[in-house]
Amino acid sequence: MSVPVRAADGGAAPRAPVVARRGEGGPVSAVAAALRRPVRWPAYAGALVVIALLPIVLGTPYWRGILVVCAMNVLLAMSLNLVIGYTGQLSLGQSGFFAIGAYVTTVLLKSHGWNFWLAAAAAVLAAGVVGLLLAAFAARLRGHYLGIASLGFAVIVYQVLINWESVTKGVRGIYGIMPPPPVALPGLPEISFGNQAALFYLVAGLALLVYLVLDNLVRSPIGETLRAIREDEISAASLGVDSARWKAFSFGLSAAIAGMAGCFYPGFVGTLVPDAFNIVESFTMLAMVIVGGMGTMIGPVIGAVVLTFLPELLRGFGDLRLMVYGVALTLVVLFMPGGIVQAARALVARRAQGGPRA
Amino acid sequence: MTDLLLLFTQQTINGIYLGCLYVLVALGLTLIYGVMNQINFAHADFVTVGAFAAFFVATRWATKWLGLPDTTGYLLSIVAALGAGALLGLVVNAAVFAPLRNRGDELRPLIATIGVSVLLENGQLALFGPIPFQFDSPFAQHTIRLGRIFFSQQSVLVVIVAALAIGGLYAFMKFTFLGKALRAVSQDRETAGLMGINENFLIALTIVIASALAGMAGALLGPVIVLTPFAGASVIVKAFAIVIIGGFGNMEGTIIAGILVGIIEAFTVQYLGSGVIDLVVFVLLLVMLVVRPTGLIAERREENV
């Protein structure tokens, strides 16, 4: 009867479900088709300049730290948006994948002596595989049921982190985690990631890369297939979309991206405790997606930036700042139902029509 | 009685007591879901607000200022918490649920309730601070002995209050006209509206009832949990699990599932330790979702499964 999740760009004008065309069929050729599409290079060049300038403008270690957190949040919000915004599956378990990325990296690094980059790759893979497992639930459940099931998944991950003391050190946490090892590129001075600006460049660069991949993915036939599942799963199935398979694809990729954000978290903070992956974190990620505008590529990025910096800008309110944050979150949802992106688009459209109406 | 049987009985009784507390929290969630297909993430904080309201009534207002005996004070505080929850529900409905309801979207109200939750938690943090409050129930010290089985007066009180609340709610839903209208709205909002039922009033009523139950549960949970502004969160995840296990929107299922989870928790503490309770409950939830996604008592709600 109802499609529980409606995205900003799909809600306004009903669109016919578009299905991966037979001729192009298969993910490989779809990816190839996506790569052939024109990419919005000027926008990406602009983003690169902004990323390059940010740690210079916000030069104190404190603000650079916030920048690193912000880049991780952008990754997390984009990953969640793929599942919620483009595939229409309510997932409240994203903090679980973030946790898997962080813990697998750290445990392989500290207890098994792996190289950081290898450990990170393994962690991304592990998160992706667990995402595929969660997709088995998504194949059977819809709407709030899937939401609670994924919430249950996040709770289980959190509890495993607390209880599996021999591996995760439980609530005491793992200490003294080093940042990613320095990289020496030929002809350049060695890049040390103990420097937060360098770490920011690394994570933000990855986020930009992920944005580029996802931006092309969602405009490809794969993206159309995912949107078809979002809009009407039964119609999509009737047109030959194997929704279970594509949901698994979406969950797996989303989990891997969240896991990637998790890889850099422990080295940045230096310690790893289960409380960093409380289920509340999943809600925060969801809030970023919604506040920015789900189902758009730039929306979650804006949402992540706004919700990362908002609590910092509200420091003037002292103890009341998180209260103000809660009010702000509620007000955004009440008065900008499509998120910041849609509100901005509406504003631009109104301007184009000749000034604001009375 | 053999020792094993004794242990079994004792833990079952403990489980039922715990389960009654969970049912009171979970019933509100399931009521709101049943009538408006909406998850309320701020429900946990209604529990905390109820617990704090009860704390101040029981330990300050009733006993210190009015000079009532502490047992009367505690009973009064349960009523006060009920009122506090109802009032909060009224406000949150007017401010958040009502404006968002007719936009045909289920995600945004959910985020809005997260905002409300952040607001309530941090508002209470600003008022009461992060240090846990010591909320002792005067009934907890007295135990009743039945053969070789012990239980505190508090657990008896909880079971009685829960039974009264559940019984009252059940009677209201089954035998009053308003209850019938509520069930009609829950089955099909549009058709119920066409039959002349004022759905806005009934939805507000549902939220007030649900919040009142949460507040009351807070008064009863106060002496059990670590009373901080974030206390509700520890209960609410279990309440979500209970609601799903019982079948979203299904009252009978929720009651059975709540008691069941309480008993499982009691035995988990006995045999596996208290650290793994949430693990056991949520693994059970996921298994349940695979085996029987409609919940213990299946209802004709095809669209979610």
PDB file of C-alpha atoms in Angstrom, chain A residues 73-278:
ATOM      1  CA  ASN A  73      30.704  11.955   8.342  1.00  0.00           C
ATOM      2  CA  VAL A  74      30.399  12.860   4.666  1.00  0.00           C
ATOM      3  CA  LEU A  75      31.482   9.307   3.784  1.00  0.00           C
ATOM      4  CA  LEU A  76      29.001   7.840   6.269  1.00  0.00           C
ATOM      5  CA  ALA A  77      26.117  10.034   5.134  1.00  0.00           C
ATOM      6  CA  MET A  78      26.775   9.213   1.475  1.00  0.00           C
ATOM      7  CA  SER A  79      26.896   5.512   2.264  1.00  0.00           C
ATOM      8  CA  LEU A  80      23.575   5.637   4.101  1.00  0.00           C
ATOM      9  CA  ASN A  81      22.003   7.742   1.359  1.00  0.00           C
ATOM     10  CA  LEU A  82      22.691   5.004  -1.196  1.00  0.00           C
ATOM     11  CA  VAL A  83      20.523   2.607   0.820  1.00  0.00           C
ATOM     12  CA  ILE A  84      17.846   5.007   2.051  1.00  0.00           C
ATOM     13  CA  GLY A  85      17.737   7.710  -0.583  1.00  0.00           C
ATOM     14  CA  TYR A  86      18.322   5.726  -3.743  1.00  0.00           C
ATOM     15  CA  THR A  87      17.169   2.201  -2.880  1.00  0.00           C
ATOM     16  CA  GLY A  88      14.393   3.208  -0.476  1.00  0.00           C
ATOM     17  CA  GLN A  89      15.399   0.821   2.315  1.00  0.00           C
ATOM     18  CA  LEU A  90      15.238   2.163   5.871  1.00  0.00           C
ATOM     19  CA  SER A  91      18.513   1.239   7.537  1.00  0.00           C
ATOM     20  CA  LEU A  92      19.305   2.204  11.107  1.00  0.00           C
ATOM     21  CA  GLY A  93      22.340  -0.018  11.385  1.00  0.00           C
ATOM     22  CA  GLN A  94      25.008   2.069   9.696  1.00  0.00           C
ATOM     23  CA  SER A  95      26.944   2.547  12.929  1.00  0.00           C
ATOM     24  CA  GLY A  96      27.493  -1.219  12.924  1.00  0.00           C
ATOM     25  CA  PHE A  97      29.418  -1.078   9.631  1.00  0.00           C
ATOM     26  CA  PHE A  98      31.369   1.951  10.825  1.00  0.00           C
ATOM     27  CA  ALA A  99      32.301  -0.107  13.895  1.00  0.00           C
ATOM     28  CA  ILE A 100      33.311  -3.143  11.841  1.00  0.00           C
ATOM     29  CA  GLY A 101      35.598  -0.955   9.709  1.00  0.00           C
ATOM     30  CA  ALA A 102      37.215   0.562  12.780  1.00  0.00           C
ATOM     31  CA  TYR A 103      37.642  -2.624  14.791  1.00  0.00           C
ATOM     32  CA  VAL A 104      38.774  -4.930  11.996  1.00  0.00           C
ATOM     33  CA  THR A 105      41.439  -2.407  10.970  1.00  0.00           C
ATOM     34  CA  THR A 106      42.653  -1.899  14.515  1.00  0.00           C
ATOM     35  CA  VAL A 107      42.650  -5.541  15.566  1.00  0.00           C
ATOM     36  CA  LEU A 108      44.519  -6.634  12.444  1.00  0.00           C
ATOM     37  CA  LEU A 109      46.945  -3.754  12.936  1.00  0.00           C
ATOM     38  CA  LYS A 110      47.580  -4.109  16.662  1.00  0.00           C
ATOM     39  CA  SER A 111      47.110  -7.817  17.388  1.00  0.00           C
ATOM     40  CA  HIS A 112      48.216  -9.361  14.114  1.00  0.00           C
ATOM     41  CA  GLY A 113      50.786  -6.844  12.953  1.00  0.00           C
ATOM     42  CA  TRP A 114      49.240  -6.206   9.573  1.00  0.00           C
ATOM     43  CA  ASN A 115      50.204  -3.271   7.422  1.00  0.00           C
ATOM     44  CA  PHE A 116      47.642  -0.454   7.841  1.00  0.00           C
ATOM     45  CA  TRP A 117      46.604  -0.291   4.209  1.00  0.00           C
ATOM     46  CA  LEU A 118      46.146  -4.047   3.986  1.00  0.00           C
ATOM     47  CA  ALA A 119      44.190  -4.057   7.259  1.00  0.00           C
ATOM     48  CA  ALA A 120      42.030  -1.207   5.978  1.00  0.00           C
ATOM     49  CA  ALA A 121      41.297  -3.065   2.763  1.00  0.00           C
ATOM     50  CA  ALA A 122      40.356  -6.176   4.758  1.00  0.00           C
ATOM     51  CA  ALA A 123      38.114  -4.054   6.987  1.00  0.00           C
ATOM     52  CA  VAL A 124      36.304  -2.514   4.012  1.00  0.00           C
ATOM     53  CA  LEU A 125      35.798  -5.998   2.609  1.00  0.00           C
ATOM     54  CA  ALA A 126      34.576  -7.321   5.968  1.00  0.00           C
ATOM     55  CA  ALA A 127      32.068  -4.494   6.349  1.00  0.00           C
ATOM     56  CA  GLY A 128      30.867  -5.083   2.785  1.00  0.00           C
ATOM     57  CA  VAL A 129      30.371  -8.801   3.382  1.00  0.00           C
ATOM     58  CA  VAL A 130      28.408  -8.148   6.578  1.00  0.00           C
ATOM     59  CA  GLY A 131      26.352  -5.640   4.597  1.00  0.00           C
ATOM     60  CA  LEU A 132      25.486  -8.425   2.163  1.00  0.00           C
ATOM     61  CA  LEU A 133      24.366 -10.546   5.108  1.00  0.00           C
ATOM     62  CA  LEU A 134      22.115  -7.758   6.369  1.00  0.00           C
ATOM     63  CA  ALA A 135      20.680  -7.488   2.870  1.00  0.00           C
ATOM     64  CA  ALA A 136      19.278 -10.980   3.380  1.00  0.00           C
ATOM     65  CA  PHE A 137      16.907  -9.343   5.858  1.00  0.00           C
ATOM     66  CA  ALA A 138      16.183  -6.485   3.483  1.00  0.00           C
ATOM     67  CA  ALA A 139      15.068  -9.045   0.924  1.00  0.00           C
ATOM     68  CA  ARG A 140      12.266 -10.102   3.231  1.00  0.00           C
ATOM     69  CA  LEU A 141      11.356  -7.038   5.272  1.00  0.00           C
ATOM     70  CA  ARG A 142      10.136  -3.562   4.450  1.00  0.00           C
ATOM     71  CA  GLY A 143       9.745  -0.181   6.035  1.00  0.00           C
ATOM     72  CA  HIS A 144       9.956   0.046   9.784  1.00  0.00           C
ATOM     73  CA  TYR A 145      10.491  -3.680  10.171  1.00  0.00           C
ATOM     74  CA  LEU A 146      13.710  -3.426   8.225  1.00  0.00           C
ATOM     75  CA  GLY A 147      14.545  -0.312  10.224  1.00  0.00           C
ATOM     76  CA  ILE A 148      14.258  -2.162  13.525  1.00  0.00           C
ATOM     77  CA  ALA A 149      16.021  -5.246  12.158  1.00  0.00           C
ATOM     78  CA  SER A 150      18.968  -3.107  11.092  1.00  0.00           C
ATOM     79  CA  LEU A 151      18.825  -1.298  14.428  1.00  0.00           C
ATOM     80  CA  GLY A 152      19.004  -4.758  16.000  1.00  0.00           C
ATOM     81  CA  PHE A 153      22.060  -5.474  13.890  1.00  0.00           C
ATOM     82  CA  ALA A 154      23.758  -2.313  15.205  1.00  0.00           C
ATOM     83  CA  VAL A 155      22.872  -3.286  18.776  1.00  0.00           C
ATOM     84  CA  ILE A 156      24.324  -6.756  18.237  1.00  0.00           C
ATOM     85  CA  VAL A 157      27.571  -5.339  16.838  1.00  0.00           C
ATOM     86  CA  TYR A 158      27.805  -2.937  19.793  1.00  0.00           C
ATOM     87  CA  GLN A 159      27.181  -5.755  22.269  1.00  0.00           C
ATOM     88  CA  VAL A 160      29.727  -8.011  20.587  1.00  0.00           C
ATOM     89  CA  LEU A 161      32.311  -5.221  20.866  1.00  0.00           C
ATOM     90  CA  ILE A 162      31.573  -4.949  24.585  1.00  0.00           C
ATOM     91  CA  ASN A 163      31.487  -8.668  25.316  1.00  0.00           C
ATOM     92  CA  TRP A 164      34.192 -10.169  23.069  1.00  0.00           C
ATOM     93  CA  GLU A 165      36.901  -8.963  25.402  1.00  0.00           C
ATOM     94  CA  SER A 166      39.676 -11.241  24.163  1.00  0.00           C
ATOM     95  CA  VAL A 167      39.622  -9.464  20.810  1.00  0.00           C
ATOM     96  CA  THR A 168      38.075  -6.042  21.321  1.00  0.00           C
ATOM     97  CA  LYS A 169      39.253  -5.388  24.911  1.00  0.00           C
ATOM     98  CA  GLY A 170      35.591  -4.703  25.797  1.00  0.00           C
ATOM     99  CA  VAL A 171      34.591  -1.424  27.403  1.00  0.00           C
ATOM    100  CA  ARG A 172      38.184  -0.730  28.454  1.00  0.00           C
ATOM    101  CA  GLY A 173      38.978  -0.072  24.826  1.00  0.00           C
ATOM    102  CA  ILE A 174      42.128  -0.230  22.730  1.00  0.00           C
ATOM    103  CA  TYR A 175      44.689   2.500  23.307  1.00  0.00           C
ATOM    104  CA  GLY A 176      47.681   3.963  21.544  1.00  0.00           C
ATOM    105  CA  ILE A 177      46.482   3.467  17.988  1.00  0.00           C
ATOM    106  CA  MET A 178      48.787   5.130  15.513  1.00  0.00           C
ATOM    107  CA  PRO A 179      47.566   7.125  12.512  1.00  0.00           C
ATOM    108  CA  PRO A 180      48.079   5.575   9.077  1.00  0.00           C
ATOM    109  CA  PRO A 181      51.800   5.105   8.346  1.00  0.00           C
ATOM    110  CA  PRO A 182      53.610   7.859   6.432  1.00  0.00           C
ATOM    111  CA  VAL A 183      53.546   7.631   2.673  1.00  0.00           C
ATOM    112  CA  ALA A 184      56.599   8.541   0.627  1.00  0.00           C
ATOM    113  CA  LEU A 185      55.651   9.453  -2.915  1.00  0.00           C
ATOM    114  CA  PRO A 186      58.610   9.703  -5.293  1.00  0.00           C
ATOM    115  CA  GLY A 187      59.818  13.278  -5.687  1.00  0.00           C
ATOM    116  CA  LEU A 188      57.738  14.612  -2.783  1.00  0.00           C
ATOM    117  CA  PRO A 189      58.444  15.021   0.915  1.00  0.00           C
ATOM    118  CA  GLU A 190      57.124  12.198   3.068  1.00  0.00           C
ATOM    119  CA  ILE A 191      53.460  12.632   4.017  1.00  0.00           C
ATOM    120  CA  SER A 192      52.835  11.947   7.700  1.00  0.00           C
ATOM    121  CA  PHE A 193      49.223  11.337   8.676  1.00  0.00           C
ATOM    122  CA  GLY A 194      49.925  12.318  12.255  1.00  0.00           C
ATOM    123  CA  ASN A 195      49.445  15.751  10.753  1.00  0.00           C
ATOM    124  CA  GLN A 196      45.701  16.309  10.785  1.00  0.00           C
ATOM    125  CA  ALA A 197      45.737  18.349   7.600  1.00  0.00           C
ATOM    126  CA  ALA A 198      47.301  15.391   5.764  1.00  0.00           C
ATOM    127  CA  LEU A 199      44.770  12.999   7.285  1.00  0.00           C
ATOM    128  CA  PHE A 200      41.989  15.363   6.223  1.00  0.00           C
ATOM    129  CA  TYR A 201      43.324  15.445   2.671  1.00  0.00           C
ATOM    130  CA  LEU A 202      43.389  11.647   2.649  1.00  0.00           C
ATOM    131  CA  VAL A 203      39.856  11.122   3.976  1.00  0.00           C
ATOM    132  CA  ALA A 204      38.352  14.038   2.068  1.00  0.00           C
ATOM    133  CA  GLY A 205      40.081  12.871  -1.118  1.00  0.00           C
ATOM    134  CA  LEU A 206      38.575   9.421  -0.617  1.00  0.00           C
ATOM    135  CA  ALA A 207      35.197  10.993   0.048  1.00  0.00           C
ATOM    136  CA  LEU A 208      35.460  12.928  -3.208  1.00  0.00           C
ATOM    137  CA  LEU A 209      36.395   9.734  -5.028  1.00  0.00           C
ATOM    138  CA  VAL A 210      33.433   7.906  -3.496  1.00  0.00           C
ATOM    139  CA  TYR A 211      31.199  10.829  -4.477  1.00  0.00           C
ATOM    140  CA  LEU A 212      32.442  10.580  -8.050  1.00  0.00           C
ATOM    141  CA  VAL A 213      31.804   6.841  -8.193  1.00  0.00           C
ATOM    142  CA  LEU A 214      28.357   7.083  -6.583  1.00  0.00           C
ATOM    143  CA  ASP A 215      27.361  10.117  -8.653  1.00  0.00           C
ATOM    144  CA  ASN A 216      28.031   8.161 -11.802  1.00  0.00           C
ATOM    145  CA  LEU A 217      26.533   4.993 -10.397  1.00  0.00           C
ATOM    146  CA  VAL A 218      23.195   6.586  -9.548  1.00  0.00           C
ATOM    147  CA  ARG A 219      22.946   8.086 -13.041  1.00  0.00           C
ATOM    148  CA  SER A 220      23.734   4.734 -14.627  1.00  0.00           C
ATOM    149  CA  PRO A 221      21.225   1.958 -15.361  1.00  0.00           C
ATOM    150  CA  ILE A 222      22.152   0.524 -11.973  1.00  0.00           C
ATOM    151  CA  GLY A 223      20.973   3.732 -10.343  1.00  0.00           C
ATOM    152  CA  GLU A 224      17.776   3.563 -12.336  1.00  0.00           C
ATOM    153  CA  THR A 225      17.246   0.004 -11.172  1.00  0.00           C
ATOM    154  CA  LEU A 226      17.776   0.996  -7.552  1.00  0.00           C
ATOM    155  CA  ARG A 227      15.331   3.892  -7.916  1.00  0.00           C
ATOM    156  CA  ALA A 228      12.811   1.566  -9.502  1.00  0.00           C
ATOM    157  CA  ILE A 229      13.010  -0.628  -6.383  1.00  0.00           C
ATOM    158  CA  ARG A 230      12.605   2.484  -4.248  1.00  0.00           C
ATOM    159  CA  GLU A 231       9.545   3.748  -6.083  1.00  0.00           C
ATOM    160  CA  ASP A 232       7.669   0.490  -6.400  1.00  0.00           C
ATOM    161  CA  GLU A 233       9.298  -2.813  -5.706  1.00  0.00           C
ATOM    162  CA  ILE A 234       6.448  -4.900  -7.095  1.00  0.00           C
ATOM    163  CA  SER A 235       6.338  -3.040 -10.404  1.00  0.00           C
ATOM    164  CA  ALA A 236      10.098  -3.281 -10.627  1.00  0.00           C
ATOM    165  CA  ALA A 237       9.942  -7.027 -10.028  1.00  0.00           C
ATOM    166  CA  SER A 238       7.238  -7.359 -12.667  1.00  0.00           C
ATOM    167  CA  LEU A 239       9.654  -5.757 -15.141  1.00  0.00           C
ATOM    168  CA  GLY A 240      12.314  -8.301 -14.351  1.00  0.00           C
ATOM    169  CA  VAL A 241      14.347  -6.547 -11.649  1.00  0.00           C
ATOM    170  CA  ASP A 242      15.808  -9.045  -9.207  1.00  0.00           C
ATOM    171  CA  SER A 243      15.226  -6.765  -6.220  1.00  0.00           C
ATOM    172  CA  ALA A 244      16.896  -9.056  -3.680  1.00  0.00           C
ATOM    173  CA  ARG A 245      20.116  -9.001  -5.706  1.00  0.00           C
ATOM    174  CA  TRP A 246      20.143  -5.245  -6.191  1.00  0.00           C
ATOM    175  CA  LYS A 247      19.291  -4.577  -2.567  1.00  0.00           C
ATOM    176  CA  ALA A 248      22.230  -6.793  -1.645  1.00  0.00           C
ATOM    177  CA  PHE A 249      24.407  -4.758  -4.013  1.00  0.00           C
ATOM    178  CA  SER A 250      23.218  -1.511  -2.427  1.00  0.00           C
ATOM    179  CA  PHE A 251      23.633  -2.709   1.160  1.00  0.00           C
ATOM    180  CA  GLY A 252      27.020  -4.260   0.434  1.00  0.00           C
ATOM    181  CA  LEU A 253      28.442  -1.166  -1.251  1.00  0.00           C
ATOM    182  CA  SER A 254      26.966   1.122   1.403  1.00  0.00           C
ATOM    183  CA  ALA A 255      28.433  -1.005   4.196  1.00  0.00           C
ATOM    184  CA  ALA A 256      31.837  -1.050   2.526  1.00  0.00           C
ATOM    185  CA  ILE A 257      31.869   2.755   2.289  1.00  0.00           C
ATOM    186  CA  ALA A 258      30.839   3.081   5.938  1.00  0.00           C
ATOM    187  CA  GLY A 259      33.576   0.575   6.784  1.00  0.00           C
ATOM    188  CA  MET A 260      36.042   2.739   4.878  1.00  0.00           C
ATOM    189  CA  ALA A 261      35.129   5.716   7.060  1.00  0.00           C
ATOM    190  CA  GLY A 262      35.671   3.445  10.046  1.00  0.00           C
ATOM    191  CA  CYS A 263      39.238   2.544   8.979  1.00  0.00           C
ATOM    192  CA  PHE A 264      40.492   6.049   9.640  1.00  0.00           C
ATOM    193  CA  TYR A 265      38.587   6.711  12.830  1.00  0.00           C
ATOM    194  CA  PRO A 266      40.798   4.796  15.323  1.00  0.00           C
ATOM    195  CA  GLY A 267      44.069   6.244  14.028  1.00  0.00           C
ATOM    196  CA  PHE A 268      42.579   9.723  14.206  1.00  0.00           C
ATOM    197  CA  VAL A 269      41.257   9.447  17.758  1.00  0.00           C
ATOM    198  CA  GLY A 270      44.044   7.213  19.043  1.00  0.00           C
ATOM    199  CA  THR A 271      41.693   5.089  21.147  1.00  0.00           C
ATOM    200  CA  LEU A 272      38.851   2.771  20.312  1.00  0.00           C
ATOM    201  CA  VAL A 273      35.929   2.170  22.659  1.00  0.00           C
ATOM    202  CA  PRO A 274      32.566   0.557  21.853  1.00  0.00           C
ATOM    203  CA  ASP A 275      30.668   3.680  22.939  1.00  0.00           C
ATOM    204  CA  ALA A 276      31.831   5.481  19.811  1.00  0.00           C
ATOM    205  CA  PHE A 277      29.563   3.095  17.889  1.00  0.00           C
ATOM    206  CA  ASN A 278      26.453   3.393  19.983  1.00  0.00           C
TER     207      ASN A 278
END
